[in-house]
PDB file of C-alpha atoms in Angstrom:
ATOM      1  CA  MET A   1     113.113  82.229 104.565  1.00 62.00           C
ATOM      2  CA  SER A   2     112.462  80.445 101.275  1.00 59.00           C
ATOM      3  CA  ARG A   3     109.353  78.344 100.907  1.00 55.00           C
ATOM      4  CA  ARG A   4     108.901  75.462  98.501  1.00 41.00           C
ATOM      5  CA  VAL A   5     105.667  76.019  96.635  1.00 39.00           C
ATOM      6  CA  THR A   6     103.291  73.808  94.696  1.00 36.00           C
ATOM      7  CA  THR A   7     102.727  74.287  90.980  1.00 32.00           C
ATOM      8  CA  ALA A   8      98.943  74.150  91.012  1.00 30.00           C
ATOM      9  CA  ALA A   9      96.885  77.325  90.910  1.00 29.00           C
ATOM     10  CA  VAL A  10      93.963  77.824  93.275  1.00 29.00           C
ATOM     11  CA  ALA A  11      91.069  75.731  91.977  1.00 31.00           C
ATOM     12  CA  ALA A  12      88.119  77.526  93.537  1.00 28.00           C
ATOM     13  CA  LEU A  13      87.083  80.401  95.775  1.00 28.00           C
ATOM     14  CA  VAL A  14      85.631  79.650  99.194  1.00 30.00           C
ATOM     15  CA  LEU A  15      83.657  82.644 100.423  1.00 27.00           C
ATOM     16  CA  LEU A  16      83.359  83.052 104.169  1.00 29.00           C
ATOM     17  CA  SER A  17      79.898  83.369 105.614  1.00 28.00           C
ATOM     18  CA  GLY A  18      79.129  87.014 106.241  1.00 30.00           C
ATOM     19  CA  CYS A  19      82.108  88.329 104.257  1.00 32.00           C
ATOM     20  CA  GLY A  20      80.318  89.927 101.340  1.00 31.00           C
ATOM     21  CA  GLY A  21      81.909  92.500  99.097  1.00 32.00           C
ATOM     22  CA  GLY A  22      79.755  95.486  99.990  1.00 32.00           C
ATOM     23  CA  ASP A  23      81.709  96.907 102.928  1.00 38.00           C
ATOM     24  CA  ASP A  24      84.302  99.629 102.574  1.00 40.00           C
ATOM     25  CA  GLU A  25      86.279  99.521 105.797  1.00 44.00           C
ATOM     26  CA  THR A  26      89.312 101.593 106.678  1.00 43.00           C
ATOM     27  CA  THR A  27      91.405 101.653 109.820  1.00 40.00           C
ATOM     28  CA  THR A  28      94.770 102.702 111.148  1.00 40.00           C
ATOM     29  CA  THR A  29      97.145  99.744 111.451  1.00 47.00           C
ATOM     30  CA  GLY A  30     100.321  99.351 113.461  1.00 42.00           C
ATOM     31  CA  THR A  31     102.236 100.950 110.607  1.00 51.00           C
ATOM     32  CA  GLY A  32     100.522 104.229 111.307  1.00 42.00           C
ATOM     33  CA  GLN A  33      98.860 104.034 107.915  1.00 45.00           C
ATOM     34  CA  VAL A  34      95.160 103.612 107.206  1.00 40.00           C
ATOM     35  CA  GLN A  35      94.446 100.118 105.987  1.00 44.00           C
ATOM     36  CA  SER A  36      91.530  98.929 103.881  1.00 42.00           C
ATOM     37  CA  THR A  37      89.974  95.666 102.850  1.00 39.00           C
ATOM     38  CA  THR A  38      87.777  97.365 100.264  1.00 39.00           C
ATOM     39  CA  GLU A  39      86.172  95.247  97.561  1.00 37.00           C
ATOM     40  CA  SER A  40      88.260  95.372  94.386  1.00 36.00           C
ATOM     41  CA  ARG A  41      86.378  95.919  91.122  1.00 35.00           C
ATOM     42  CA  PRO A  42      88.824  95.325  88.260  1.00 35.00           C
ATOM     43  CA  ALA A  43      87.839  96.127  84.714  1.00 37.00           C
ATOM     44  CA  LYS A  44      86.171  93.329  82.770  1.00 37.00           C
ATOM     45  CA  THR A  45      88.786  91.203  81.070  1.00 36.00           C
ATOM     46  CA  GLN A  46      89.201  87.584  80.074  1.00 38.00           C
ATOM     47  CA  PRO A  47      89.957  85.288  83.014  1.00 36.00           C
ATOM     48  CA  ALA A  48      93.641  84.596  83.517  1.00 37.00           C
ATOM     49  CA  THR A  49      94.789  81.146  82.509  1.00 36.00           C
ATOM     50  CA  THR A  50      96.759  78.790  84.670  1.00 35.00           C
ATOM     51  CA  PRO A  51     100.512  79.426  84.234  1.00 39.00           C
ATOM     52  CA  SER A  52     101.920  77.281  81.434  1.00 42.00           C
ATOM     53  CA  LYS A  53     105.108  76.445  83.305  1.00 45.00           C
ATOM     54  CA  PRO A  54     105.696  75.452  86.921  1.00 42.00           C
ATOM     55  CA  ALA A  55     106.571  78.094  89.483  1.00 40.00           C
ATOM     56  CA  PRO A  56     110.218  78.220  90.591  1.00 47.00           C
ATOM     57  CA  ALA A  57     110.866  75.984  93.564  1.00 50.00           C
ATOM     58  CA  GLU A  58     111.570  78.700  96.106  1.00 79.00           C
ATOM     59  CA  LYS A  59     109.759  81.912  97.009  1.00 93.00           C
ATOM     60  CA  ALA A  60     110.772  84.261  99.816  1.00 96.00           C
ATOM     61  CA  VAL A  61     108.626  84.963 102.881  1.00 97.00           C
ATOM     62  CA  GLY A  62     109.065  87.789 105.382  1.00 98.00           C
ATOM     63  CA  ILE A  63     107.087  89.554 108.112  1.00 98.00           C
ATOM     64  CA  GLY A  64     106.004  93.168 108.329  1.00 98.00           C
ATOM     65  CA  GLU A  65     106.298  94.629 111.821  1.00 98.00           C
ATOM     66  CA  GLN A  66     106.935  98.096 113.198  1.00 97.00           C
ATOM     67  CA  GLY A  67     108.470  97.105 116.541  1.00 97.00           C
ATOM     68  CA  ALA A  68     111.969  95.788 117.141  1.00 98.00           C
ATOM     69  CA  ALA A  69     110.876  93.402 119.915  1.00 97.00           C
ATOM     70  CA  MET A  70     109.832  90.804 117.331  1.00 98.00           C
ATOM     71  CA  PHE A  71     113.453  90.009 116.485  1.00 98.00           C
ATOM     72  CA  GLY A  72     114.212  88.851 120.015  1.00 97.00           C
ATOM     73  CA  ALA A  73     111.076  86.739 120.414  1.00 97.00           C
ATOM     74  CA  PRO A  74     111.726  82.975 120.617  1.00 97.00           C
ATOM     75  CA  LEU A  75     108.652  82.314 118.465  1.00 98.00           C
ATOM     76  CA  PHE A  76     110.085  84.520 115.713  1.00 98.00           C
ATOM     77  CA  LYS A  77     113.426  82.743 115.805  1.00 96.00           C
ATOM     78  CA  GLN A  78     111.663  79.378 115.478  1.00 96.00           C
ATOM     79  CA  LEU A  79     110.263  80.455 112.093  1.00 97.00           C
ATOM     80  CA  ASP A  80     113.729  81.007 110.616  1.00 95.00           C
ATOM     81  CA  VAL A  81     112.396  84.010 108.659  1.00 96.00           C
ATOM     82  CA  ASP A  82     115.204  86.137 107.223  1.00 97.00           C
ATOM     83  CA  LYS A  83     113.260  89.098 105.800  1.00 98.00           C
ATOM     84  CA  ALA A  84     111.224  91.870 107.446  1.00 98.00           C
ATOM     85  CA  ARG A  85     109.486  95.056 106.352  1.00 98.00           C
ATOM     86  CA  ARG A  86     108.880  98.361 108.118  1.00 98.00           C
ATOM     87  CA  VAL A  87     106.926 101.465 107.067  1.00 98.00           C
ATOM     88  CA  VAL A  88     108.737 104.724 107.824  1.00 98.00           C
ATOM     89  CA  PRO A  89     107.582 108.350 107.464  1.00 98.00           C
ATOM     90  CA  TRP A  90     109.216 109.951 104.431  1.00 98.00           C
ATOM     91  CA  ASP A  91     110.650 112.647 106.726  1.00 98.00           C
ATOM     92  CA  ALA A  92     111.995 110.146 109.273  1.00 97.00           C
ATOM     93  CA  THR A  93     115.445 111.716 109.612  1.00 97.00           C
ATOM     94  CA  THR A  94     114.003 115.051 110.764  1.00 96.00           C
ATOM     95  CA  ALA A  95     110.874 113.919 112.644  1.00 95.00           C
ATOM     96  CA  PRO A  96     111.363 113.657 116.450  1.00 94.00           C
ATOM     97  CA  GLY A  97     112.161 110.129 117.594  1.00 96.00           C
ATOM     98  CA  GLU A  98     111.725 108.441 114.201  1.00 97.00           C
ATOM     99  CA  ALA A  99     115.432 107.949 113.513  1.00 97.00           C
ATOM    100  CA  ASP A 100     115.913 106.318 116.932  1.00 97.00           C
ATOM    101  CA  LEU A 101     113.059 103.888 116.275  1.00 98.00           C
ATOM    102  CA  MET A 102     114.523 103.053 112.878  1.00 98.00           C
ATOM    103  CA  ARG A 103     117.947 102.391 114.367  1.00 98.00           C
ATOM    104  CA  GLN A 104     116.491 100.095 117.051  1.00 98.00           C
ATOM    105  CA  TRP A 105     114.585  98.136 114.413  1.00 98.00           C
ATOM    106  CA  LEU A 106     117.594  97.804 112.116  1.00 98.00           C
ATOM    107  CA  ASP A 107     119.861  96.744 114.964  1.00 98.00           C
ATOM    108  CA  GLY A 108     117.325  94.095 115.955  1.00 98.00           C
ATOM    109  CA  ALA A 109     117.130  92.815 112.392  1.00 98.00           C
ATOM    110  CA  LYS A 110     120.904  92.703 112.038  1.00 98.00           C
ATOM    111  CA  ALA A 111     121.309  90.774 115.294  1.00 98.00           C
ATOM    112  CA  VAL A 112     119.277  87.852 113.895  1.00 97.00           C
ATOM    113  CA  GLY A 113     120.402  88.055 110.259  1.00 97.00           C
ATOM    114  CA  VAL A 114     117.213  89.544 108.811  1.00 98.00           C
ATOM    115  CA  GLU A 115     117.235  91.555 105.563  1.00 98.00           C
ATOM    116  CA  PRO A 116     115.486  94.917 106.113  1.00 98.00           C
ATOM    117  CA  PHE A 117     112.929  96.225 103.644  1.00 98.00           C
ATOM    118  CA  VAL A 118     111.830  99.844 104.146  1.00 98.00           C
ATOM    119  CA  THR A 119     108.731 101.430 102.672  1.00 98.00           C
ATOM    120  CA  PHE A 120     108.175 105.163 103.043  1.00 98.00           C
ATOM    121  CA  GLY A 121     104.805 106.712 103.786  1.00 97.00           C
ATOM    122  CA  ALA A 122     103.043 109.805 105.014  1.00 97.00           C
ATOM    123  CA  SER A 123     104.590 112.100 107.614  1.00 97.00           C
ATOM    124  CA  ARG A 124     103.197 111.631 111.103  1.00 95.00           C
ATOM    125  CA  GLN A 125     103.479 115.370 111.689  1.00 94.00           C
ATOM    126  CA  LYS A 126     101.836 116.426 108.416  1.00 95.00           C
ATOM    127  CA  PRO A 127      99.999 113.340 107.108  1.00 95.00           C
ATOM    128  CA  THR A 128      98.290 115.142 104.225  1.00 96.00           C
ATOM    129  CA  GLN A 129     101.478 116.716 102.873  1.00 97.00           C
ATOM    130  CA  LEU A 130     102.468 115.583  99.386  1.00 98.00           C
ATOM    131  CA  PRO A 131     106.201 116.298  99.167  1.00 98.00           C
ATOM    132  CA  THR A 132     107.637 117.549  95.929  1.00 98.00           C
ATOM    133  CA  ALA A 133     110.058 115.275  94.123  1.00 98.00           C
ATOM    134  CA  ALA A 134     112.888 117.547  95.289  1.00 98.00           C
ATOM    135  CA  GLN A 135     111.750 117.359  98.931  1.00 98.00           C
ATOM    136  CA  PHE A 136     111.436 113.594  98.717  1.00 98.00           C
ATOM    137  CA  LYS A 137     114.904 113.331  97.167  1.00 98.00           C
ATOM    138  CA  GLN A 138     116.453 115.400  99.947  1.00 98.00           C
ATOM    139  CA  ALA A 139     114.766 113.216 102.566  1.00 98.00           C
ATOM    140  CA  PHE A 140     115.713 109.969 100.843  1.00 98.00           C
ATOM    141  CA  VAL A 141     119.372 110.942 100.409  1.00 98.00           C
ATOM    142  CA  ALA A 142     119.479 111.831 104.118  1.00 98.00           C
ATOM    143  CA  PHE A 143     117.923 108.480 105.029  1.00 98.00           C
ATOM    144  CA  ARG A 144     120.437 106.593 102.894  1.00 98.00           C
ATOM    145  CA  LYS A 145     123.309 108.453 104.526  1.00 98.00           C
ATOM    146  CA  GLN A 146     122.073 107.629 108.015  1.00 98.00           C
ATOM    147  CA  PHE A 147     121.019 104.041 107.298  1.00 98.00           C
ATOM    148  CA  PRO A 148     123.236 102.755 104.479  1.00 98.00           C
ATOM    149  CA  GLU A 149     122.615  99.110 105.376  1.00 97.00           C
ATOM    150  CA  VAL A 150     119.100  99.259 103.893  1.00 98.00           C
ATOM    151  CA  LYS A 151     119.201  98.035 100.301  1.00 98.00           C
ATOM    152  CA  VAL A 152     115.550  97.148  99.631  1.00 98.00           C
ATOM    153  CA  PHE A 153     112.970  99.945  99.293  1.00 98.00           C
ATOM    154  CA  ALA A 154     109.458 100.786  98.202  1.00 98.00           C
ATOM    155  CA  PRO A 155     109.130 104.563  97.730  1.00 98.00           C
ATOM    156  CA  TRP A 156     105.587 104.923  99.157  1.00 98.00           C
ATOM    157  CA  ASN A 157     103.145 102.719 101.053  1.00 98.00           C
ATOM    158  CA  GLU A 158      99.719 102.001  99.493  1.00 98.00           C
ATOM    159  CA  VAL A 159     100.030 104.810  96.968  1.00 98.00           C
ATOM    160  CA  ASN A 160      96.447 104.380  95.729  1.00 98.00           C
ATOM    161  CA  HIS A 161      94.648 104.432  99.082  1.00 97.00           C
ATOM    162  CA  LYS A 162      92.591 107.500  99.978  1.00 96.00           C
ATOM    163  CA  SER A 163      94.486 107.956 103.247  1.00 95.00           C
ATOM    164  CA  GLN A 164      97.673 108.699 101.316  1.00 97.00           C
ATOM    165  CA  PRO A 165      98.489 112.063  99.690  1.00 98.00           C
ATOM    166  CA  THR A 166      99.565 110.115  96.592  1.00 98.00           C
ATOM    167  CA  ALA A 167      96.064 108.696  96.059  1.00 98.00           C
ATOM    168  CA  ASP A 168      95.169 111.216  93.348  1.00 98.00           C
ATOM    169  CA  HIS A 169      98.740 111.732  92.152  1.00 98.00           C
ATOM    170  CA  PRO A 170     100.158 108.604  90.493  1.00 98.00           C
ATOM    171  CA  ASP A 171     102.567 110.860  88.608  1.00 98.00           C
ATOM    172  CA  ARG A 172     104.088 111.987  91.914  1.00 98.00           C
ATOM    173  CA  ALA A 173     104.282 108.398  93.144  1.00 98.00           C
ATOM    174  CA  ALA A 174     106.125 107.557  89.918  1.00 98.00           C
ATOM    175  CA  ALA A 175     108.508 110.465  90.533  1.00 98.00           C
ATOM    176  CA  TYR A 176     109.314 109.070  93.991  1.00 98.00           C
ATOM    177  CA  TYR A 177     110.145 105.718  92.402  1.00 98.00           C
ATOM    178  CA  ASP A 178     112.522 107.434  89.984  1.00 98.00           C
ATOM    179  CA  VAL A 179     114.162 109.315  92.875  1.00 98.00           C
ATOM    180  CA  VAL A 180     114.910 106.118  94.782  1.00 98.00           C
ATOM    181  CA  ARG A 181     116.054 104.246  91.666  1.00 97.00           C
ATOM    182  CA  GLU A 182     118.405 107.046  90.637  1.00 97.00           C
ATOM    183  CA  ASN A 183     119.842 107.651  94.104  1.00 98.00           C
ATOM    184  CA  CYS A 184     120.297 104.099  95.344  1.00 97.00           C
ATOM    185  CA  LYS A 185     122.619 102.275  92.977  1.00 95.00           C
ATOM    186  CA  GLY A 186     122.680  98.552  93.623  1.00 95.00           C
ATOM    187  CA  CYS A 187     119.432  98.679  95.610  1.00 97.00           C
ATOM    188  CA  THR A 188     116.248  96.717  94.960  1.00 98.00           C
ATOM    189  CA  VAL A 189     113.362  99.137  94.385  1.00 98.00           C
ATOM    190  CA  VAL A 190     109.728  98.016  94.382  1.00 98.00           C
ATOM    191  CA  ALA A 191     107.334 100.117  92.293  1.00 98.00           C
ATOM    192  CA  ALA A 192     103.821 101.322  93.159  1.00 96.00           C
ATOM    193  CA  ASP A 193     103.010  99.189  96.272  1.00 96.00           C
ATOM    194  CA  VAL A 194      99.255  99.301  95.682  1.00 98.00           C
ATOM    195  CA  LEU A 195      96.262  98.038  97.644  1.00 97.00           C
ATOM    196  CA  ASP A 196      93.860  95.662  95.869  1.00 96.00           C
ATOM    197  CA  GLN A 197      90.944  98.067  95.813  1.00 95.00           C
ATOM    198  CA  ALA A 198      88.641  99.539  93.176  1.00 95.00           C
ATOM    199  CA  GLY A 199      90.533 101.567  90.579  1.00 97.00           C
ATOM    200  CA  MET A 200      93.871  99.826  91.134  1.00 98.00           C
ATOM    201  CA  GLU A 201      94.396  99.087  87.440  1.00 98.00           C
ATOM    202  CA  ARG A 202      93.673 102.691  86.395  1.00 98.00           C
ATOM    203  CA  TYR A 203      96.136 103.936  88.977  1.00 98.00           C
ATOM    204  CA  LEU A 204      98.820 101.552  87.764  1.00 98.00           C
ATOM    205  CA  ALA A 205      98.270 102.571  84.147  1.00 98.00           C
ATOM    206  CA  ARG A 206      98.775 106.236  85.032  1.00 98.00           C
ATOM    207  CA  PHE A 207     101.816 105.358  87.134  1.00 98.00           C
ATOM    208  CA  ARG A 208     103.380 103.435  84.254  1.00 98.00           C
ATOM    209  CA  SER A 209     102.795 106.274  81.802  1.00 98.00           C
ATOM    210  CA  ALA A 210     104.551 108.746  84.132  1.00 98.00           C
ATOM    211  CA  VAL A 211     107.538 106.748  85.380  1.00 98.00           C
ATOM    212  CA  ARG A 212     110.901 107.282  83.662  1.00 95.00           C
ATOM    213  CA  GLY A 213     112.451 104.003  84.673  1.00 87.00           C
ATOM    214  CA  LYS A 214     111.272 100.523  83.780  1.00 92.00           C
ATOM    215  CA  PRO A 215     110.228  98.835  87.021  1.00 97.00           C
ATOM    216  CA  ARG A 216     110.918  95.131  87.185  1.00 96.00           C
ATOM    217  CA  ILE A 217     109.288  94.566  90.601  1.00 98.00           C
ATOM    218  CA  TRP A 218     105.829  95.731  91.682  1.00 98.00           C
ATOM    219  CA  GLY A 219     104.288  95.772  95.153  1.00 98.00           C
ATOM    220  CA  LEU A 220     100.796  94.542  96.056  1.00 98.00           C
ATOM    221  CA  HIS A 221      98.772  94.445  99.279  1.00 98.00           C
ATOM    222  CA  ASN A 222      96.095  91.819  98.624  1.00 98.00           C
ATOM    223  CA  TYR A 223      94.184  91.965 101.906  1.00 97.00           C
ATOM    224  CA  SER A 224      90.826  91.747 100.118  1.00 96.00           C
ATOM    225  CA  ASP A 225      91.719  88.543  98.290  1.00 97.00           C
ATOM    226  CA  THR A 226      93.291  86.997 101.365  1.00 97.00           C
ATOM    227  CA  ASN A 227      90.403  87.671 103.714  1.00 97.00           C
ATOM    228  CA  ARG A 228      87.578  87.120 101.242  1.00 96.00           C
ATOM    229  CA  PHE A 229      89.102  83.894  99.922  1.00 97.00           C
ATOM    230  CA  ARG A 230      89.249  84.970  96.282  1.00 97.00           C
ATOM    231  CA  THR A 231      91.832  85.660  93.565  1.00 98.00           C
ATOM    232  CA  LYS A 232      90.515  88.523  91.454  1.00 96.00           C
ATOM    233  CA  GLY A 233      92.630  91.370  92.879  1.00 97.00           C
ATOM    234  CA  THR A 234      95.835  89.374  92.570  1.00 98.00           C
ATOM    235  CA  ARG A 235      94.952  88.260  89.057  1.00 98.00           C
ATOM    236  CA  ALA A 236      94.146  91.868  88.130  1.00 98.00           C
ATOM    237  CA  MET A 237      97.605  92.902  89.296  1.00 98.00           C
ATOM    238  CA  LEU A 238      99.197  90.157  87.204  1.00 98.00           C
ATOM    239  CA  ARG A 239      97.376  91.491  84.155  1.00 98.00           C
ATOM    240  CA  ALA A 240      98.147  95.144  84.891  1.00 98.00           C
ATOM    241  CA  VAL A 241     101.946  95.057  85.163  1.00 98.00           C
ATOM    242  CA  PRO A 242     104.893  93.103  83.734  1.00 96.00           C
ATOM    243  CA  GLY A 243     107.734  91.592  85.716  1.00 96.00           C
ATOM    244  CA  GLU A 244     107.870  90.321  89.280  1.00 97.00           C
ATOM    245  CA  ILE A 245     105.237  90.993  91.918  1.00 98.00           C
ATOM    246  CA  TRP A 246     105.985  91.089  95.614  1.00 98.00           C
ATOM    247  CA  VAL A 247     103.068  90.849  98.017  1.00 98.00           C
ATOM    248  CA  THR A 248     104.650  93.409 100.319  1.00 98.00           C
ATOM    249  CA  GLU A 249     101.851  93.383 102.882  1.00 98.00           C
ATOM    250  CA  THR A 250      98.950  91.059 103.568  1.00 97.00           C
ATOM    251  CA  GLY A 251      97.650  88.759 106.243  1.00 96.00           C
ATOM    252  CA  GLY A 252      94.635  87.201 107.834  1.00 97.00           C
ATOM    253  CA  VAL A 253      92.820  89.729 109.979  1.00 97.00           C
ATOM    254  CA  ALA A 254      91.712  88.633 113.432  1.00 97.00           C
ATOM    255  CA  SER A 255      89.293  91.568 113.557  1.00 96.00           C
ATOM    256  CA  PHE A 256      88.449  94.505 111.341  1.00 94.00           C
ATOM    257  CA  GLY A 257      85.441  96.716 111.962  1.00 91.00           C
ATOM    258  CA  ARG A 258      82.020  95.316 111.123  1.00 90.00           C
ATOM    259  CA  SER A 259      83.210  93.126 108.262  1.00 88.00           C
ATOM    260  CA  PHE A 260      85.405  90.816 110.323  1.00 94.00           C
ATOM    261  CA  PRO A 261      84.418  90.297 113.973  1.00 94.00           C
ATOM    262  CA  PHE A 262      87.199  88.893 116.155  1.00 95.00           C
ATOM    263  CA  ASP A 263      87.842  85.296 115.074  1.00 96.00           C
ATOM    264  CA  LEU A 264      91.260  83.663 115.407  1.00 97.00           C
ATOM    265  CA  GLU A 265      90.313  80.499 113.522  1.00 98.00           C
ATOM    266  CA  ARG A 266      89.107  82.509 110.523  1.00 97.00           C
ATOM    267  CA  GLN A 267      92.348  84.501 110.677  1.00 98.00           C
ATOM    268  CA  ALA A 268      94.358  81.279 110.478  1.00 98.00           C
ATOM    269  CA  ARG A 269      92.345  80.059 107.461  1.00 98.00           C
ATOM    270  CA  ALA A 270      92.959  83.376 105.700  1.00 98.00           C
ATOM    271  CA  LEU A 271      96.688  83.143 106.465  1.00 98.00           C
ATOM    272  CA  LYS A 272      96.772  79.726 104.814  1.00 97.00           C
ATOM    273  CA  TYR A 273      94.828  81.068 101.832  1.00 98.00           C
ATOM    274  CA  THR A 274      97.356  83.828 101.154  1.00 97.00           C
ATOM    275  CA  PHE A 275      99.905  81.101 100.418  1.00 97.00           C
ATOM    276  CA  LYS A 276      97.528  79.724  97.773  1.00 96.00           C
ATOM    277  CA  LEU A 277      97.568  83.208  96.223  1.00 97.00           C
ATOM    278  CA  LEU A 278     101.356  83.057  96.279  1.00 96.00           C
ATOM    279  CA  ASP A 279     101.103  79.946  94.097  1.00 95.00           C
ATOM    280  CA  LEU A 280      98.980  81.654  91.417  1.00 97.00           C
ATOM    281  CA  SER A 281     101.924  82.647  89.239  1.00 97.00           C
ATOM    282  CA  PRO A 282     105.689  82.148  89.000  1.00 96.00           C
ATOM    283  CA  ARG A 283     105.888  85.947  88.756  1.00 97.00           C
ATOM    284  CA  ILE A 284     104.853  86.341  92.408  1.00 98.00           C
ATOM    285  CA  ARG A 285     108.206  86.070  94.151  1.00 97.00           C
ATOM    286  CA  ARG A 286     107.851  87.358  97.726  1.00 97.00           C
ATOM    287  CA  LEU A 287     105.276  87.539 100.500  1.00 98.00           C
ATOM    288  CA  TYR A 288     105.453  89.723 103.612  1.00 98.00           C
ATOM    289  CA  VAL A 289     102.882  88.733 106.232  1.00 98.00           C
ATOM    290  CA  TYR A 290     101.539  91.585 108.386  1.00 97.00           C
ATOM    291  CA  ASN A 291     102.008  91.598 111.365  1.00 97.00           C
ATOM    292  CA  TRP A 292     103.643  90.096 114.436  1.00 98.00           C
ATOM    293  CA  THR A 293     102.074  91.596 117.569  1.00 96.00           C
ATOM    294  CA  GLY A 294      98.321  91.456 118.091  1.00 95.00           C
ATOM    295  CA  ALA A 295      96.356  94.507 119.139  1.00 93.00           C
ATOM    296  CA  PRO A 296      94.759  94.912 122.594  1.00 90.00           C
ATOM    297  CA  ALA A 297      91.252  93.552 123.120  1.00 85.00           C
ATOM    298  CA  GLY A 298      88.601  95.660 121.418  1.00 85.00           C
ATOM    299  CA  ALA A 299      90.898  97.167 118.773  1.00 90.00           C
ATOM    300  CA  ARG A 300      89.232  97.828 115.420  1.00 91.00           C
ATOM    301  CA  PHE A 301      92.077  96.313 113.395  1.00 94.00           C
ATOM    302  CA  ASP A 302      94.104  93.305 114.488  1.00 97.00           C
ATOM    303  CA  ALA A 303      96.227  91.059 112.270  1.00 97.00           C
ATOM    304  CA  GLY A 304      98.822  89.872 114.778  1.00 98.00           C
ATOM    305  CA  LEU A 305     100.358  86.419 114.558  1.00 98.00           C
ATOM    306  CA  THR A 306     100.776  86.529 118.331  1.00 98.00           C
ATOM    307  CA  ASN A 307      98.613  87.836 121.136  1.00 95.00           C
ATOM    308  CA  ALA A 308      99.503  91.081 122.864  1.00 90.00           C
ATOM    309  CA  ASP A 309     101.211  89.039 125.607  1.00 92.00           C
ATOM    310  CA  GLY A 310     103.441  87.273 123.067  1.00 94.00           C
ATOM    311  CA  SER A 311     101.679  83.914 123.040  1.00 97.00           C
ATOM    312  CA  PRO A 312     101.059  82.285 119.640  1.00 98.00           C
ATOM    313  CA  ARG A 313      97.765  82.431 117.810  1.00 98.00           C
ATOM    314  CA  PRO A 314      96.450  79.779 115.401  1.00 98.00           C
ATOM    315  CA  ALA A 315      97.665  82.002 112.550  1.00 98.00           C
ATOM    316  CA  TYR A 316     101.220  81.664 113.860  1.00 98.00           C
ATOM    317  CA  THR A 317     100.881  77.888 113.816  1.00 98.00           C
ATOM    318  CA  ALA A 318      99.494  78.035 110.282  1.00 98.00           C
ATOM    319  CA  LEU A 319     102.446  80.170 109.151  1.00 98.00           C
ATOM    320  CA  ARG A 320     104.948  77.826 110.752  1.00 97.00           C
ATOM    321  CA  ARG A 321     103.427  74.884 108.904  1.00 97.00           C
ATOM    322  CA  GLU A 322     103.550  76.750 105.573  1.00 96.00           C
ATOM    323  CA  LEU A 323     107.230  77.515 106.075  1.00 94.00           C
ATOM    324  CA  ARG A 324     108.290  73.900 106.653  1.00 88.00           C
TER     325      ARG A 324
END
């Protein structure tokens, strides 16, 4: 799905009542990864100026979702979204059941004409294991052989988050990028895939100094900006790297620990705000909204566009309006 965007940057920040920047929340999302909406504290720099030229007319929008059922849902088909993202353990081809889940998801995407985007992450069996570059290469080559239809990749999910074994090893994260780039000719490879948290710029600087290739696309998860109605993490990313930026995961949270009690109307407002962030720069080219299916009542983290029973939430309606 391509969305026509406006050329104006966001004019002001609107802070939600009770959503201060002091909390440091983490939780396990539907991707099986630990998610955070930690306050980002970028280094002091001059404020970014409004882009001097209008953004291109069309930007791409997709949805991040782990389950294949989304592709058959009538509400999904009504959106006419043609891109989707899934997070997969780096050892998916050898981990029990993971290859079957990947095949079901890819078959579902193919049936409705959706381009798959795969991001690798920690092993479910050994979540703290940091594979060597050689181990990662062996796993990636095996994945490519089994699932050759995937042409869009990010080597590791939220490389800078403390839940990930790459958090203190940007050089290893850079090595994984080089592995995918060198072993996937003709593929689109997204570098870094960072969360907008404190220390993001330092991590990116170390990543850039270690990588052999010259990334032209960078991944960002700007949950903090989206849900705190601000721009500083996204602007920090624009200053930190050259080239295109894809917001590979973000969304309005319906609930998240103490910081965000369950509130579907607030979630919808945050979903609308993430599209204002998309308009900040012509360099921001894609947005993947996370996620489709809402969590059961009482869950600590919930960002679903639909309720657990499949009925639409206000955030779904907001997304549909943005995509018109």
